[in-house]
Tab-separated table of C-alpha atoms in Angstrom:
chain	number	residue	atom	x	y	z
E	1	UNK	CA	8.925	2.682	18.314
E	2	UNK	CA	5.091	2.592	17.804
E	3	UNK	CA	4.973	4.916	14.746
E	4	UNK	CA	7.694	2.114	13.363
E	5	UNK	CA	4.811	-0.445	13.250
E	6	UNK	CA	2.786	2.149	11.605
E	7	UNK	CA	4.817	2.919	8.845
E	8	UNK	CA	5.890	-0.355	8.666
E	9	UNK	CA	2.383	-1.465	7.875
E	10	UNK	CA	1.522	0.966	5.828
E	11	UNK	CA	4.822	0.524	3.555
E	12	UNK	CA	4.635	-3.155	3.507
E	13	UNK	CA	0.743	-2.682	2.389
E	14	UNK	CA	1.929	-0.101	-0.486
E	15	UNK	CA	4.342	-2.946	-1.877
E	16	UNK	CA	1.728	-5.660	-1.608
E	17	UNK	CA	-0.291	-3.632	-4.216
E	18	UNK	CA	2.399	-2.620	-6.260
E	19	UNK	CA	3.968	-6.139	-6.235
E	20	UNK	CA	0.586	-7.706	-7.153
E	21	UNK	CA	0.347	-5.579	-9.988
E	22	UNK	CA	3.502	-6.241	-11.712
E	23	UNK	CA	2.975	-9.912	-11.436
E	24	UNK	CA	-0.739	-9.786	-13.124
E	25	UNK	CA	0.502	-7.141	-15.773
E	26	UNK	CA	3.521	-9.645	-16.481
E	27	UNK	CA	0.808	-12.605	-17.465
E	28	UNK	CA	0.020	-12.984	-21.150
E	29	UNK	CA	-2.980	-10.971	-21.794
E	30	UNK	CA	-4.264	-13.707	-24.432
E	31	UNK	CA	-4.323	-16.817	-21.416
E	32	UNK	CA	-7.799	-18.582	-20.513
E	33	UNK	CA	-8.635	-17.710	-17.061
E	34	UNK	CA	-7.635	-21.061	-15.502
E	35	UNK	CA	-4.141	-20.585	-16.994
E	36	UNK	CA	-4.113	-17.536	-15.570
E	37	UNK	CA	-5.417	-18.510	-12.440
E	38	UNK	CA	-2.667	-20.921	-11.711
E	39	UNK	CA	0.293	-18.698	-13.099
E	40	UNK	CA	-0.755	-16.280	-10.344
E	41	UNK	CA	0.047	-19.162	-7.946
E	42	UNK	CA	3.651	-19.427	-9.086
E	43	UNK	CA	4.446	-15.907	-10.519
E	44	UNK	CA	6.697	-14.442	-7.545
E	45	UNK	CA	5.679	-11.118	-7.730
E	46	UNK	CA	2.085	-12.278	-6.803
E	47	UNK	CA	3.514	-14.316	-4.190
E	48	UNK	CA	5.804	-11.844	-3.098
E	49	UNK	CA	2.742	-9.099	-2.883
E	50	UNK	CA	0.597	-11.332	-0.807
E	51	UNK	CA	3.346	-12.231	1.969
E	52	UNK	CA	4.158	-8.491	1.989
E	53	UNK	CA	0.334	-8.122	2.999
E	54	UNK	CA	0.537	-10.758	5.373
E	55	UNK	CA	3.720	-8.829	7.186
E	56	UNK	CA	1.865	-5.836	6.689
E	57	UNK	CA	-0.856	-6.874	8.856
E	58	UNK	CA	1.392	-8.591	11.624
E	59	UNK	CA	2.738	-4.839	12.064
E	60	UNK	CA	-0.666	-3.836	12.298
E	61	UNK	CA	-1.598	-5.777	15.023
E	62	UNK	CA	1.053	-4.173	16.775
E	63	UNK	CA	0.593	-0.766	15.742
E	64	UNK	CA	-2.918	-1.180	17.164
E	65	UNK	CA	-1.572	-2.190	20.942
E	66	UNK	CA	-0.113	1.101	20.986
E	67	UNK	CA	-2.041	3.419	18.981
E	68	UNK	CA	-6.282	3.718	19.118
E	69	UNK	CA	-8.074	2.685	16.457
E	70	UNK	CA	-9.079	5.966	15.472
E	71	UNK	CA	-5.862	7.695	15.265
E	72	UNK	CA	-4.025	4.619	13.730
E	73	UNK	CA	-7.084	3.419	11.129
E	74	UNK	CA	-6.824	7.028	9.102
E	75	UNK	CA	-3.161	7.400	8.742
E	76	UNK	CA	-3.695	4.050	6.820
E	77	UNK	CA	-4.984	6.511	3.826
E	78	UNK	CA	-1.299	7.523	3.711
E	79	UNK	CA	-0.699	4.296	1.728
E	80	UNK	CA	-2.937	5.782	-1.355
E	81	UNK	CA	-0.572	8.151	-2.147
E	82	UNK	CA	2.569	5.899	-2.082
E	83	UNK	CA	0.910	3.634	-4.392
E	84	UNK	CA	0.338	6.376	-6.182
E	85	UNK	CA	3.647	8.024	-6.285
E	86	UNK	CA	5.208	3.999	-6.715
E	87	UNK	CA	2.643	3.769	-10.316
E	88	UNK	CA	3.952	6.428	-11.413
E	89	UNK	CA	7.247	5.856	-11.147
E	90	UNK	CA	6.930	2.036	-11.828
E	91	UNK	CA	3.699	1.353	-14.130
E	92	UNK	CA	3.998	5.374	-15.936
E	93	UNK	CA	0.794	5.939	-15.046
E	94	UNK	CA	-0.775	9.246	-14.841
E	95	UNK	CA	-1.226	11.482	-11.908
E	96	UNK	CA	-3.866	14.372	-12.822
E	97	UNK	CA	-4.462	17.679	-10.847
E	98	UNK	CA	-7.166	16.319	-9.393
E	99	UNK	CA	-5.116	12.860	-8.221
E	100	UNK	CA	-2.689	15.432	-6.737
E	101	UNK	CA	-5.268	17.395	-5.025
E	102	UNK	CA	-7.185	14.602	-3.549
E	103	UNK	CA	-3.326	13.388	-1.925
E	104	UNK	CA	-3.037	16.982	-0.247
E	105	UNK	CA	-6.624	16.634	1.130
E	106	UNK	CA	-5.582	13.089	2.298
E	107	UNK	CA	-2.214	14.476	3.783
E	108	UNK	CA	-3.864	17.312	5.558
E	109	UNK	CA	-6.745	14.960	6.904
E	110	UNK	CA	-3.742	12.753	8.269
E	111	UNK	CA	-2.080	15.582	9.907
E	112	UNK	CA	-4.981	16.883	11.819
E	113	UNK	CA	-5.964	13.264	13.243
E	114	UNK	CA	-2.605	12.627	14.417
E	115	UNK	CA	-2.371	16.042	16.412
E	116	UNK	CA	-5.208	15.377	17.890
C-alpha cells in the first residue's frame, strides 16, 4: 500500500505539469499580462493542474509516514521522465539522445536507492 502513495504522488505531480501547460499554451499569445493573469484563474486546465498538485502532495504526506525521506525524496525524479514521455505524446515535443540518456541515468539512480 505505501508504494501506492508514492506513485500516486508522483503521477498526480506529472499531470499537474502537464495540465498547467495546456492551459497557458491554450491563452492567446497576443493578451496583456493582466488579461492573462486572470484567464489563468478561470482556464480549467490551470485549475485542474494546481488541484492535481495539491492531491499530489496530500499523497506525499503519506508516502512519507511510511517511507524515509531519503528513499522516498529520489524516486520523485521518476516524475521527469513521465512528463517527458506525456510532452511528447501531448505537446510533440522533442526527446533527443541525450533527453533519453539522462532518463536511463535517472531510472538506474532510482533503482539503486530503492534496493537499498
Amino acid at each position: 500500500m505505501k508504494y501506492i502513495w508514492l506513485i500516486a504522488s508522483i503521477a498526480l505531480g506529472a499531470a499537474g505539469q502537464v495540465l498547467m501547460k495546456w492551459g497557458i499554451e491554450s491563452l492567446k499569445t497576443g493578451d496583456a499580462s493582466a488579461a492573462i493573469g486572470a484567464k489563468l484563474l478561470t482556464a480549467w486546465p490551470v485549475v485542474a493542474g494546481l488541484a492535481s498538485y495539491g492531491l499530489s502532495s496530500v499523497f506525499w504526506l503519506l508516502a512519507l509516514r511510511r517511507f524515509p525521506l531519503s528513499t522516498a525524496y529520489p524516486m520523485v525524479s521518476l516524475s521527469y521522465i513521465l512528463v517527458m514521455v506525456l510532452s511528447f505524446y501531448l505537446f510533440q515535443e522533442t526527446i533527443s539522445i541525450q533527453k533519453w540518456a539522462g532518463a536511463v541515468v535517472i531510472c538506474a539512480g532510482v533503482l539503486l536507492i530503492a534496493r537499498s
